[in-house]
PDB file of C-alpha atoms in Angstrom:
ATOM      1  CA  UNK A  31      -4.364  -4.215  16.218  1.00 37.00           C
ATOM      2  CA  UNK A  32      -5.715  -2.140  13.504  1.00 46.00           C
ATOM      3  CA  UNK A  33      -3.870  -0.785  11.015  1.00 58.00           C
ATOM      4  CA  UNK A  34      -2.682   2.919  11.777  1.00 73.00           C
ATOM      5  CA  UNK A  35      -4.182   5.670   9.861  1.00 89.00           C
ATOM      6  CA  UNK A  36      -0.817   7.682   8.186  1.00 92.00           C
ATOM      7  CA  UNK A  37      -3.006  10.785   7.617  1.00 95.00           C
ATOM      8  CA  UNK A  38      -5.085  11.252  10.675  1.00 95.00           C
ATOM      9  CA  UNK A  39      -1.581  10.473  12.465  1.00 95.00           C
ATOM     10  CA  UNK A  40       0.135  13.243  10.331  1.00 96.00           C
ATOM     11  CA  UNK A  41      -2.877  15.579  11.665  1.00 96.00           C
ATOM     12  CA  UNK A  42      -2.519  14.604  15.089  1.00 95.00           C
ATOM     13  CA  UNK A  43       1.336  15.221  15.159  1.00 95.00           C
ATOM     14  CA  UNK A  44       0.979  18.694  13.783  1.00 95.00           C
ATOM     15  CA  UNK A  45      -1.920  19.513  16.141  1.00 94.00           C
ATOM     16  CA  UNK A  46       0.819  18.396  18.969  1.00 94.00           C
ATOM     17  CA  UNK A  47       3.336  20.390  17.687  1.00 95.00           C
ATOM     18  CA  UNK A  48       1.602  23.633  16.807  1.00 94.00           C
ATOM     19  CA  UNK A  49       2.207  23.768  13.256  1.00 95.00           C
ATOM     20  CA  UNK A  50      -0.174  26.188  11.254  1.00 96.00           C
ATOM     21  CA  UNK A  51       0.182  24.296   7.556  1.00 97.00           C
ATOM     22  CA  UNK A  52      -0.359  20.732   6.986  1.00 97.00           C
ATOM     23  CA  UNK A  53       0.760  19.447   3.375  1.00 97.00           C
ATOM     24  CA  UNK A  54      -0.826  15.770   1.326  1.00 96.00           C
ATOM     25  CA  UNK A  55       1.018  14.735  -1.659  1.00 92.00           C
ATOM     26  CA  UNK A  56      -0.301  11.702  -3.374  1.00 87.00           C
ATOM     27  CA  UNK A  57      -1.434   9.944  -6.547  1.00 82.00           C
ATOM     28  CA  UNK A  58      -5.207   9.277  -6.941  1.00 83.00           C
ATOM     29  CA  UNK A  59      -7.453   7.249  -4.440  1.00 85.00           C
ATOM     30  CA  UNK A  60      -4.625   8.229  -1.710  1.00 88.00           C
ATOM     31  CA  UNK A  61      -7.597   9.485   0.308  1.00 90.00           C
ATOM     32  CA  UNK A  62      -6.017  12.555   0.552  1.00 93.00           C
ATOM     33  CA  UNK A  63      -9.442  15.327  -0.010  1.00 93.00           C
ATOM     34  CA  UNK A  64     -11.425  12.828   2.632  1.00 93.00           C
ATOM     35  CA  UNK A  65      -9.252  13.486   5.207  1.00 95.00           C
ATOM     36  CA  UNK A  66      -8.657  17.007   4.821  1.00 96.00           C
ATOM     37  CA  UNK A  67     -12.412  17.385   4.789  1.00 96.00           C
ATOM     38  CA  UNK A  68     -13.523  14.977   7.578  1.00 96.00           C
ATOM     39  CA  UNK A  69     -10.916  16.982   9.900  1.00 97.00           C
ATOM     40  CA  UNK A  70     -12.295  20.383   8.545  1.00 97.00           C
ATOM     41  CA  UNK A  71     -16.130  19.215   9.486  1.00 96.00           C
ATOM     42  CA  UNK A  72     -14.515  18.222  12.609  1.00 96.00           C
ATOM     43  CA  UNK A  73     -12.576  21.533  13.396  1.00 97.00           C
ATOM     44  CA  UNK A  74     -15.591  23.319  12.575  1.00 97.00           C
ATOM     45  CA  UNK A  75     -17.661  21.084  15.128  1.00 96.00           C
ATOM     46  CA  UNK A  76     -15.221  21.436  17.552  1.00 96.00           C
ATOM     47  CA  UNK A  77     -15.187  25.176  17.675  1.00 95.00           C
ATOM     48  CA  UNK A  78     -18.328  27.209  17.339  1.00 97.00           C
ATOM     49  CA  UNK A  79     -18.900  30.573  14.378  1.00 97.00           C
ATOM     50  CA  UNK A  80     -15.568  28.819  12.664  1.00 97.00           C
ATOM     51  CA  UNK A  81     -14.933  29.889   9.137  1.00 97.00           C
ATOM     52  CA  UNK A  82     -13.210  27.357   6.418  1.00 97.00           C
ATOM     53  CA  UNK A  83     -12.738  28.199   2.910  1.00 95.00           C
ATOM     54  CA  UNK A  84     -11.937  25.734   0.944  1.00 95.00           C
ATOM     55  CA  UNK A  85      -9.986  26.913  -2.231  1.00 93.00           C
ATOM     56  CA  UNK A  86     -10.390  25.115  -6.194  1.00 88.00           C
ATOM     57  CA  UNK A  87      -9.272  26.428  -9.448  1.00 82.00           C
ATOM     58  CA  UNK A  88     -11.899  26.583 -11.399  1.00 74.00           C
ATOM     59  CA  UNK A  89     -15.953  26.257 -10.395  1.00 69.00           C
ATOM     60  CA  UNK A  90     -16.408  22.494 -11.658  1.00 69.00           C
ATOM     61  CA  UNK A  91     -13.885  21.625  -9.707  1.00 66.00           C
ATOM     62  CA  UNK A  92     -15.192  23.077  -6.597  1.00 62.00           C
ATOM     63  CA  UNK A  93     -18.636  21.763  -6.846  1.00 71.00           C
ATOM     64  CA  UNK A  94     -17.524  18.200  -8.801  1.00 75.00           C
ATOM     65  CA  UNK A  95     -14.465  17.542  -6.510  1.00 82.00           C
ATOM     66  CA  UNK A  96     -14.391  19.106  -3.140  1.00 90.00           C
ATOM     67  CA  UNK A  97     -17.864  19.904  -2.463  1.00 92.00           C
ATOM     68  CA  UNK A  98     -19.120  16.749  -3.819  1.00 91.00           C
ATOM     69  CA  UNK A  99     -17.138  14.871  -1.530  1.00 92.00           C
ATOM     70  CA  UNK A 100     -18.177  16.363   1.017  1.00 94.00           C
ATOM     71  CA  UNK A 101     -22.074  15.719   0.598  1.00 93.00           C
ATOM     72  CA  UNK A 102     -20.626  12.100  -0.536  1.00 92.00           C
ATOM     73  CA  UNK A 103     -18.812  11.471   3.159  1.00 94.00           C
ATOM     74  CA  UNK A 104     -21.908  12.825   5.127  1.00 94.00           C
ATOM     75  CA  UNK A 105     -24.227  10.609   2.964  1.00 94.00           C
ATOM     76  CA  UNK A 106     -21.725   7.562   4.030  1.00 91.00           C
ATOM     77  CA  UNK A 107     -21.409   8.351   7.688  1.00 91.00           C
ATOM     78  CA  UNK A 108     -24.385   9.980   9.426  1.00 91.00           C
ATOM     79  CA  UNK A 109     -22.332  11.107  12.222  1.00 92.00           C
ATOM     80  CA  UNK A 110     -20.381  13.886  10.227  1.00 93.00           C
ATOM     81  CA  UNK A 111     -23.665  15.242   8.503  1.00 93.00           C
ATOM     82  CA  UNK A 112     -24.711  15.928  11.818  1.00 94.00           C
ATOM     83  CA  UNK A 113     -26.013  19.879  12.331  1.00 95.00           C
ATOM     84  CA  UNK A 114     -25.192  20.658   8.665  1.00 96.00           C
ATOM     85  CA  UNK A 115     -26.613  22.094   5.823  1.00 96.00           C
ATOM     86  CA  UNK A 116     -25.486  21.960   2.918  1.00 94.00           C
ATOM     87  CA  UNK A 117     -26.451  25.439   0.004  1.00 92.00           C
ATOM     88  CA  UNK A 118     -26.214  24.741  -3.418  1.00 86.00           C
ATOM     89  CA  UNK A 119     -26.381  28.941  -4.164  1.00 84.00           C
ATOM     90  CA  UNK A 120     -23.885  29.384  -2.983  1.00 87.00           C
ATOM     91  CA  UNK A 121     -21.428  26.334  -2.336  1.00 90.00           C
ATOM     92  CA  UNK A 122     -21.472  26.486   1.726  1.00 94.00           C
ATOM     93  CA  UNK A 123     -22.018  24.132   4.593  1.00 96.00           C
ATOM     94  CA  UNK A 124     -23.705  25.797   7.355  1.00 97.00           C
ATOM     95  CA  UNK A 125     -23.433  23.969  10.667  1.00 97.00           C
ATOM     96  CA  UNK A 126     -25.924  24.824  13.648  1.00 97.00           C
ATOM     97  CA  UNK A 127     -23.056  26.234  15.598  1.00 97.00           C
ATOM     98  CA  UNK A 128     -22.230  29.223  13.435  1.00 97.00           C
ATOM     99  CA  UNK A 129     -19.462  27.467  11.643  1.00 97.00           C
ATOM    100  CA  UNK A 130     -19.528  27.153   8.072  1.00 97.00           C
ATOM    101  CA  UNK A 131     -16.967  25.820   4.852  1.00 96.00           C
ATOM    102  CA  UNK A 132     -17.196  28.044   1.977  1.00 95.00           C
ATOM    103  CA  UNK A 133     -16.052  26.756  -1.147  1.00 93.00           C
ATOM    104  CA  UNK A 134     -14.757  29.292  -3.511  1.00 89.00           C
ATOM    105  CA  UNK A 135     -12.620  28.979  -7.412  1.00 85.00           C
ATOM    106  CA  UNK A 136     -10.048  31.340  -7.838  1.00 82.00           C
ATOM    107  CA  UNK A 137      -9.223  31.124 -11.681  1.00 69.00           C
ATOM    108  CA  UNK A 138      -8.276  34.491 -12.079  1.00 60.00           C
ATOM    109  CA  UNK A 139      -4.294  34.923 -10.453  1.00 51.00           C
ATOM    110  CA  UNK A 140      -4.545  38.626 -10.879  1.00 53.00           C
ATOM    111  CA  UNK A 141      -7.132  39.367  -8.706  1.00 54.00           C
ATOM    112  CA  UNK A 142      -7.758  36.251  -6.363  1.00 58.00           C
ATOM    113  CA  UNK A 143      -7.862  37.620  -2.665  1.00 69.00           C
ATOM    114  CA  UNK A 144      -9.486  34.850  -1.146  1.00 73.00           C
ATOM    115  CA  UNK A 145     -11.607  35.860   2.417  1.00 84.00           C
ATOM    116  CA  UNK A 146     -11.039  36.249   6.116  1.00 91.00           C
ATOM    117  CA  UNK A 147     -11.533  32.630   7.364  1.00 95.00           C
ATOM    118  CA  UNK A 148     -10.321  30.384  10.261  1.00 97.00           C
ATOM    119  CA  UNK A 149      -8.791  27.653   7.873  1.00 97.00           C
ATOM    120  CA  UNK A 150      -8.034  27.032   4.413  1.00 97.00           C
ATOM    121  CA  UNK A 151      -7.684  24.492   2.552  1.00 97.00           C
ATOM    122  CA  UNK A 152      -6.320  24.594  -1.088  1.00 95.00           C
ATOM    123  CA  UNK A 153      -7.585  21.506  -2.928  1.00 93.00           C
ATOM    124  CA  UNK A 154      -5.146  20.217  -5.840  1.00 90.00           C
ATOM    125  CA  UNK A 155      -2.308  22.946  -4.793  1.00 93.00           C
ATOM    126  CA  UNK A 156      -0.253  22.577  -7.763  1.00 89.00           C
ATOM    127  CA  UNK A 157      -2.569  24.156 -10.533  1.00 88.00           C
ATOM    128  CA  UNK A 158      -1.972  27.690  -8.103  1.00 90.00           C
ATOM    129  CA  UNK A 159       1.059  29.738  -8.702  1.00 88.00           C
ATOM    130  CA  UNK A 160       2.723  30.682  -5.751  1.00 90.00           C
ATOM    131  CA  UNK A 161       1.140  34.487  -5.740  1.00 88.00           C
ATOM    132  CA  UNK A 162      -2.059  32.672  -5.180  1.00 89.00           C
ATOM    133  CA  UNK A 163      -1.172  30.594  -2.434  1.00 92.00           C
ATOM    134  CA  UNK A 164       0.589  33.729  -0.645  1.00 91.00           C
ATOM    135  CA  UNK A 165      -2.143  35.942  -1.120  1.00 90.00           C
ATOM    136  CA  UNK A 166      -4.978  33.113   0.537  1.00 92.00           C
ATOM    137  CA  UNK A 167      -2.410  32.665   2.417  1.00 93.00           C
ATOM    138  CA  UNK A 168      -3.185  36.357   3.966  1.00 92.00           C
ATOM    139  CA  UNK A 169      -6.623  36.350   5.506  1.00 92.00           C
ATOM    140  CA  UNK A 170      -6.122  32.697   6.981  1.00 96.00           C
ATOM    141  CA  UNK A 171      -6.151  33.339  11.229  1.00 96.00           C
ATOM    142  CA  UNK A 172      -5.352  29.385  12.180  1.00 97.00           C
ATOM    143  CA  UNK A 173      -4.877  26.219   9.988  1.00 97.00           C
ATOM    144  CA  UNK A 174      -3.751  26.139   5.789  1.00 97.00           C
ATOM    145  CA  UNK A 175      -3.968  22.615   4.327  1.00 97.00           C
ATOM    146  CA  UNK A 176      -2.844  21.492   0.790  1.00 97.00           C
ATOM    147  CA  UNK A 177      -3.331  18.727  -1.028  1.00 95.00           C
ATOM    148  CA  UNK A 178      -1.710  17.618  -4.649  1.00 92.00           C
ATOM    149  CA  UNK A 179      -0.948  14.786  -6.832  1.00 86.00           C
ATOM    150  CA  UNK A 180       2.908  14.461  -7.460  1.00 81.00           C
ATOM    151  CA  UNK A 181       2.636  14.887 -11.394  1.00 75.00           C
ATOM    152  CA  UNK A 182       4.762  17.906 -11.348  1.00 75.00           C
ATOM    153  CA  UNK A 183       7.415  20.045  -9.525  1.00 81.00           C
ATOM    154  CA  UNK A 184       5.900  23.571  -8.312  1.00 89.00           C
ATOM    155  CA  UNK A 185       6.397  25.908  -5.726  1.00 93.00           C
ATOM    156  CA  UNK A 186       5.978  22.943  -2.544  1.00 94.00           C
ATOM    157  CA  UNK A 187       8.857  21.855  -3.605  1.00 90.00           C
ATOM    158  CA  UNK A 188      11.087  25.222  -3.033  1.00 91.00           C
ATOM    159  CA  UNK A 189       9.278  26.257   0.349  1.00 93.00           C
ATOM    160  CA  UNK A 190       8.845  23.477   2.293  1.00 94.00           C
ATOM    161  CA  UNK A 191      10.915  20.275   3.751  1.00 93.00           C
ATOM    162  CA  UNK A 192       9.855  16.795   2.437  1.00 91.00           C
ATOM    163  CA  UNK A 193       9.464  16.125   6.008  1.00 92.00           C
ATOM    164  CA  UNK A 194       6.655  18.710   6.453  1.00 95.00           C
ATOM    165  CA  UNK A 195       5.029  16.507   3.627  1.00 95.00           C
ATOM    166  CA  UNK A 196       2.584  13.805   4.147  1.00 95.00           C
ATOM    167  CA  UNK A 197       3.060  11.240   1.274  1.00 91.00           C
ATOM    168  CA  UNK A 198       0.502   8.896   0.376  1.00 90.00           C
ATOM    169  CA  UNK A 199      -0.497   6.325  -2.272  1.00 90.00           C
ATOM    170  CA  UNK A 200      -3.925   4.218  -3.147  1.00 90.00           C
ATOM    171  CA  UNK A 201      -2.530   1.515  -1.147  1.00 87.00           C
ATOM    172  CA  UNK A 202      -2.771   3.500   2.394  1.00 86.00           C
ATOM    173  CA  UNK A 203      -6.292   3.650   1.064  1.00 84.00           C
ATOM    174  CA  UNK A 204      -7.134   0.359   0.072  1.00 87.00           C
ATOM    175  CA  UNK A 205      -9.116  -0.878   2.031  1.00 84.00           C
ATOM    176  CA  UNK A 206     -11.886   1.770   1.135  1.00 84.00           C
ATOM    177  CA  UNK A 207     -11.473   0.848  -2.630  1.00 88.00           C
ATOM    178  CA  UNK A 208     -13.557  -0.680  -4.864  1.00 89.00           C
ATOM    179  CA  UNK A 209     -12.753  -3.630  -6.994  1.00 92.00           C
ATOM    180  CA  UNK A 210     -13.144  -1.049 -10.291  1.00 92.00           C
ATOM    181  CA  UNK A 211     -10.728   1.219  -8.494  1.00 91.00           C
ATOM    182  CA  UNK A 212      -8.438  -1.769  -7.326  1.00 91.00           C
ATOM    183  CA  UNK A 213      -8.523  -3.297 -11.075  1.00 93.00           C
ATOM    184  CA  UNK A 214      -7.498   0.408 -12.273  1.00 91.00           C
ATOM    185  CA  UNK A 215      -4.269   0.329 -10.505  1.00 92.00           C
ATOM    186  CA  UNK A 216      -3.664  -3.336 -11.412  1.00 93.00           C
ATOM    187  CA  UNK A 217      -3.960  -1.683 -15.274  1.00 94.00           C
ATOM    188  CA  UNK A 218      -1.357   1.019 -14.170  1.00 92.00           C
ATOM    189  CA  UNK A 219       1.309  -1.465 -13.069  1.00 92.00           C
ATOM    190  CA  UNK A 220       0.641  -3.898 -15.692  1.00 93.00           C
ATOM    191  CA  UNK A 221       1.005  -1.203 -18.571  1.00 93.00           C
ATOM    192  CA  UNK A 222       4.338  -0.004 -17.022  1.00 91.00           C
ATOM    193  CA  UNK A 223       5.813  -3.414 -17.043  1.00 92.00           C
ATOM    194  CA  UNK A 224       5.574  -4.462 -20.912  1.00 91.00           C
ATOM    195  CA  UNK A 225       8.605  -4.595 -22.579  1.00 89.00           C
ATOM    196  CA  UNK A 226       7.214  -2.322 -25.162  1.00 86.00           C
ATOM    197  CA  UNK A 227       5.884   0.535 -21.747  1.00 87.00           C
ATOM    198  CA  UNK A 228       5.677   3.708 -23.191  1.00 84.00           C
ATOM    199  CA  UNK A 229       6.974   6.996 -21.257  1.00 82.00           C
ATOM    200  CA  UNK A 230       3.494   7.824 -20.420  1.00 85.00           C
ATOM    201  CA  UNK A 231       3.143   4.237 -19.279  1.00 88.00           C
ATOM    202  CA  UNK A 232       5.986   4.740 -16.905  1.00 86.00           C
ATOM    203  CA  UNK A 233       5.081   8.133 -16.061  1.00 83.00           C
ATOM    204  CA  UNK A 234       1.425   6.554 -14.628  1.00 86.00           C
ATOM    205  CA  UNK A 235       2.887   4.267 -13.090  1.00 86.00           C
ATOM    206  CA  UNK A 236       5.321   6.200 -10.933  1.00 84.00           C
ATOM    207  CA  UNK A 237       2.383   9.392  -9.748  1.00 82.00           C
ATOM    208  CA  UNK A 238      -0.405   7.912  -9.754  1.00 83.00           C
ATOM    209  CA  UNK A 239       0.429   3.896  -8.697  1.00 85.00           C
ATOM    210  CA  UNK A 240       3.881   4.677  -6.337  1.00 84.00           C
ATOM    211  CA  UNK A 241       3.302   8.563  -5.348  1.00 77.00           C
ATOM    212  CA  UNK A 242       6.242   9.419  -6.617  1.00 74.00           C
ATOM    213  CA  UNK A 243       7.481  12.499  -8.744  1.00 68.00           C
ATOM    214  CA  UNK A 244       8.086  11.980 -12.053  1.00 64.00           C
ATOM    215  CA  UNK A 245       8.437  13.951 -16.088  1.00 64.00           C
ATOM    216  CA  UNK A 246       7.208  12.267 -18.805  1.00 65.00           C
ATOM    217  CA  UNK A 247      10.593  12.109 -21.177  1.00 62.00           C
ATOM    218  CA  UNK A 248      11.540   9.203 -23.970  1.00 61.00           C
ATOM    219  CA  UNK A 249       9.257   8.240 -26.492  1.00 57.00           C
ATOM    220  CA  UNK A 250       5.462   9.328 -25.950  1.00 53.00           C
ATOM    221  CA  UNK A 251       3.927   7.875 -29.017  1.00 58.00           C
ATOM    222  CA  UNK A 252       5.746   5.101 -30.743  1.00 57.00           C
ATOM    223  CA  UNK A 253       5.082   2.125 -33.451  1.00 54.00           C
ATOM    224  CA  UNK A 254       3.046   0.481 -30.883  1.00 59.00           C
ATOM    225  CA  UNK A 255       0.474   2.945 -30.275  1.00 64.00           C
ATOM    226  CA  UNK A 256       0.265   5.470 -33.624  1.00 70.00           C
ATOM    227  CA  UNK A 257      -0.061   5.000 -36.899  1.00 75.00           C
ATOM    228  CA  UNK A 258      -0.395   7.750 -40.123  1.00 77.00           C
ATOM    229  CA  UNK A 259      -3.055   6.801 -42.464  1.00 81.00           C
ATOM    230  CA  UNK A 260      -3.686   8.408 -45.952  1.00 82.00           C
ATOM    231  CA  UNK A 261      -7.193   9.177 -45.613  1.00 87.00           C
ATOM    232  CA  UNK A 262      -9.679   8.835 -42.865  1.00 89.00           C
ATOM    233  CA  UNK A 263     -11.980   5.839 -42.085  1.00 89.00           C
ATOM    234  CA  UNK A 264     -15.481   6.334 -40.667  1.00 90.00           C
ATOM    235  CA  UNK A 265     -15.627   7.963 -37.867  1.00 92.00           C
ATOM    236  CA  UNK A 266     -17.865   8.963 -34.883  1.00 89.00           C
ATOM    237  CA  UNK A 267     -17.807  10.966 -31.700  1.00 90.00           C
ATOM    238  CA  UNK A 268     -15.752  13.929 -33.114  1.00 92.00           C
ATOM    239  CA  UNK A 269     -14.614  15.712 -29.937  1.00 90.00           C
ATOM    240  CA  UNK A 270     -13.006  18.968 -29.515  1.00 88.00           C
ATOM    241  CA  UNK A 271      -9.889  19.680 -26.900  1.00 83.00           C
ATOM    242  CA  UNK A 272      -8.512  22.517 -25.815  1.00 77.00           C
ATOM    243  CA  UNK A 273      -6.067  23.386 -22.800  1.00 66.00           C
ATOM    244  CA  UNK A 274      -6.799  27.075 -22.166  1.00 60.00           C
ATOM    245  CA  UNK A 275      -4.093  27.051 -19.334  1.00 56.00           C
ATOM    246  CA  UNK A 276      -6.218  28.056 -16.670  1.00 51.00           C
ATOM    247  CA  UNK A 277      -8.264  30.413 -18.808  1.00 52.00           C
ATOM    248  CA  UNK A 278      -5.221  32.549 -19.134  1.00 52.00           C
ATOM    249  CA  UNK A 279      -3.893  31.792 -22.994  1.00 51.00           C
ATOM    250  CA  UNK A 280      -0.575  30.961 -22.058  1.00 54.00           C
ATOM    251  CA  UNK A 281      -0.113  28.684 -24.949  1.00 53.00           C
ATOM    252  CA  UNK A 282      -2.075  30.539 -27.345  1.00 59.00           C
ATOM    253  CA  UNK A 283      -5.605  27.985 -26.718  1.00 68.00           C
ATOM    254  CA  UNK A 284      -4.020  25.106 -28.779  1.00 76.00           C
ATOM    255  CA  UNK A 285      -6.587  22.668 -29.843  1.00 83.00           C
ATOM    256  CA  UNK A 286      -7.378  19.345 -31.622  1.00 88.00           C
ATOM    257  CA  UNK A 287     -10.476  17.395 -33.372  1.00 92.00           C
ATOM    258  CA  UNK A 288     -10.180  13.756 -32.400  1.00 92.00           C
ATOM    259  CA  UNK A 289     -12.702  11.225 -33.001  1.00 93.00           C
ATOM    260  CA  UNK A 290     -13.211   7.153 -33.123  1.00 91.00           C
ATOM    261  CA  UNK A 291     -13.458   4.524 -35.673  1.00 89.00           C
ATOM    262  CA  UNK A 292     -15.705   1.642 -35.745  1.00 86.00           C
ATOM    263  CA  UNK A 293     -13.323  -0.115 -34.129  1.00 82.00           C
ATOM    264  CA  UNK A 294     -12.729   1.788 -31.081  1.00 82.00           C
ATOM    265  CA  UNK A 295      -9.382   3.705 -32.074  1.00 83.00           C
ATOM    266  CA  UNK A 296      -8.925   7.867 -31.359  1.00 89.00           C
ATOM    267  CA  UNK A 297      -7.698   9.567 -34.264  1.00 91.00           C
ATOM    268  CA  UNK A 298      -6.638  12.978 -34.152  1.00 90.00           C
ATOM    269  CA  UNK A 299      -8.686  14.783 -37.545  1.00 91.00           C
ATOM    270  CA  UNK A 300      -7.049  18.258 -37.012  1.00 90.00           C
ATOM    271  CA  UNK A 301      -4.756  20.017 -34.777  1.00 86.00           C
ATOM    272  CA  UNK A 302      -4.054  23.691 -34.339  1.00 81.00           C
ATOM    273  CA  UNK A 303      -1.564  25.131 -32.453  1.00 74.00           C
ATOM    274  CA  UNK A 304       0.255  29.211 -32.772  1.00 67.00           C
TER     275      UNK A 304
END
């Protein structure tokens, strides 16, 4: 018998008992933006002039994540591409029915509205605050779906029962993996299981290898994996970082110059921080 499909079966149980939200937690590879997608294209199928925004934080992510999934599943199975079109200017899918998916970022928490549309999906929930999510939230007439990975507690958490919560990992996906992807999780387990596994180390291995929640506490860096040296070696590949908080300067844009030796080490050059 084949194996049964723990997301499409979360779908189908909410479908059966009306319910208007539909929640996927998981670590990476969980499968979790296919599904939400493939069930979107078939919603919108299903149901002529339907509208579906589908919701990212920032622009690369809409067009690198969601949207390029999307043109990625058609291209793998003919039968969903079927009566689309898909607009680079703007990000849409226009199906010969009427429907269409709109994908749209909403950076800016001040002002983000979102638009009148059928369903919604909100791709990687947990980098929205809760004002965002309530006012999307607003214009939506039928179906709101959300999808995270489990690297942090947010708002989910405080509205919402765990058993509203479809919980997935890369291994209710593995059979869709590639040996590069499989290897990758082999890495995660393997690094969490030294005697000298970091907190990061455990931290991996616990999101993104079991699903589960976890904080990264302990020792980050340790003998192991940093060193001080009194002057710097050759290096190449500067690179500069900085975490802008969601383009809102909540932590004052602190940065860092890293680059790598000739032997393949990072080293952090400068830092700068308020």
């Amino acid at each position: 018998m084949p194996e049964r499909d723990k997301i499409w079966s979360y779908f189908g149980e909410g479908e059966s008992q009306g319910k208007t939200v539909r929640i996927l937690k998981g670590g990476r590879r969980s499968g979790k933006t296919w599904h939400a997608l493939q069930y979107l294209l078939l919603r919108c199928v299903e149901k002529p002039n339907r509208v579906v925004s589908v919701a990212a934080m920032t622009n690369d992510q809409g067009r690198l994540g969601a949207y390029a999934d999307l043109k990625r599943i058609m291209e793998l199975v003919p039968f969903y591409a079927d009566g689309w079109d898909l607009k680079s200017s703007p990000l849409e899918a226009r199906h010969i029915n009427g429907s269409k998916m709109i994908f749209k970022s909403y950076g800016d928490s001040e002002t983000a509205k979102g638009i009148a549309c059928d369903d919604l999906f909100i791709n990687e929930a947990n980098k929205f605050s809760l004002q965002q999510y309530i006012d999307l939230k607003a214009n939506v007439r039928d179906l709101t779906i959300l999808d995270y990975n489990p690297n942090v507690r947010f708002w989910v958490d405080d509205i919402f029962d765990p058993s509203e919560i479809c919980t997935t990992t890369w291994q209710d996906n593995k059979r869709y993996l590639t040996a590069s992807q499989l290897e990758y999780f082999d890495m995660l387990k393997r690094l969490a299981e030294r005697p000298e596994a970091t907190s990061v180390d455990r931290y991996n291995y616990s999101v993104y290898y079991l699903g589960e929640g976890a904080e990264i506490d302990g020792a980050i860096f340790t003998r192991a994996n940093i060193c001080l040296a009194p002057e710097l070696p050759h290096l190449r590949n500067f690179q500069v970082f900085c975490d802008p908080s969601a383009l809102r300067g909540a932590d004052y844009f602190a940065a860092c110059i890293s680059a790598t030796d000739d032997e393949g080490r990072v080293w952090i050059v400068d830092t700068f921080s308020v």
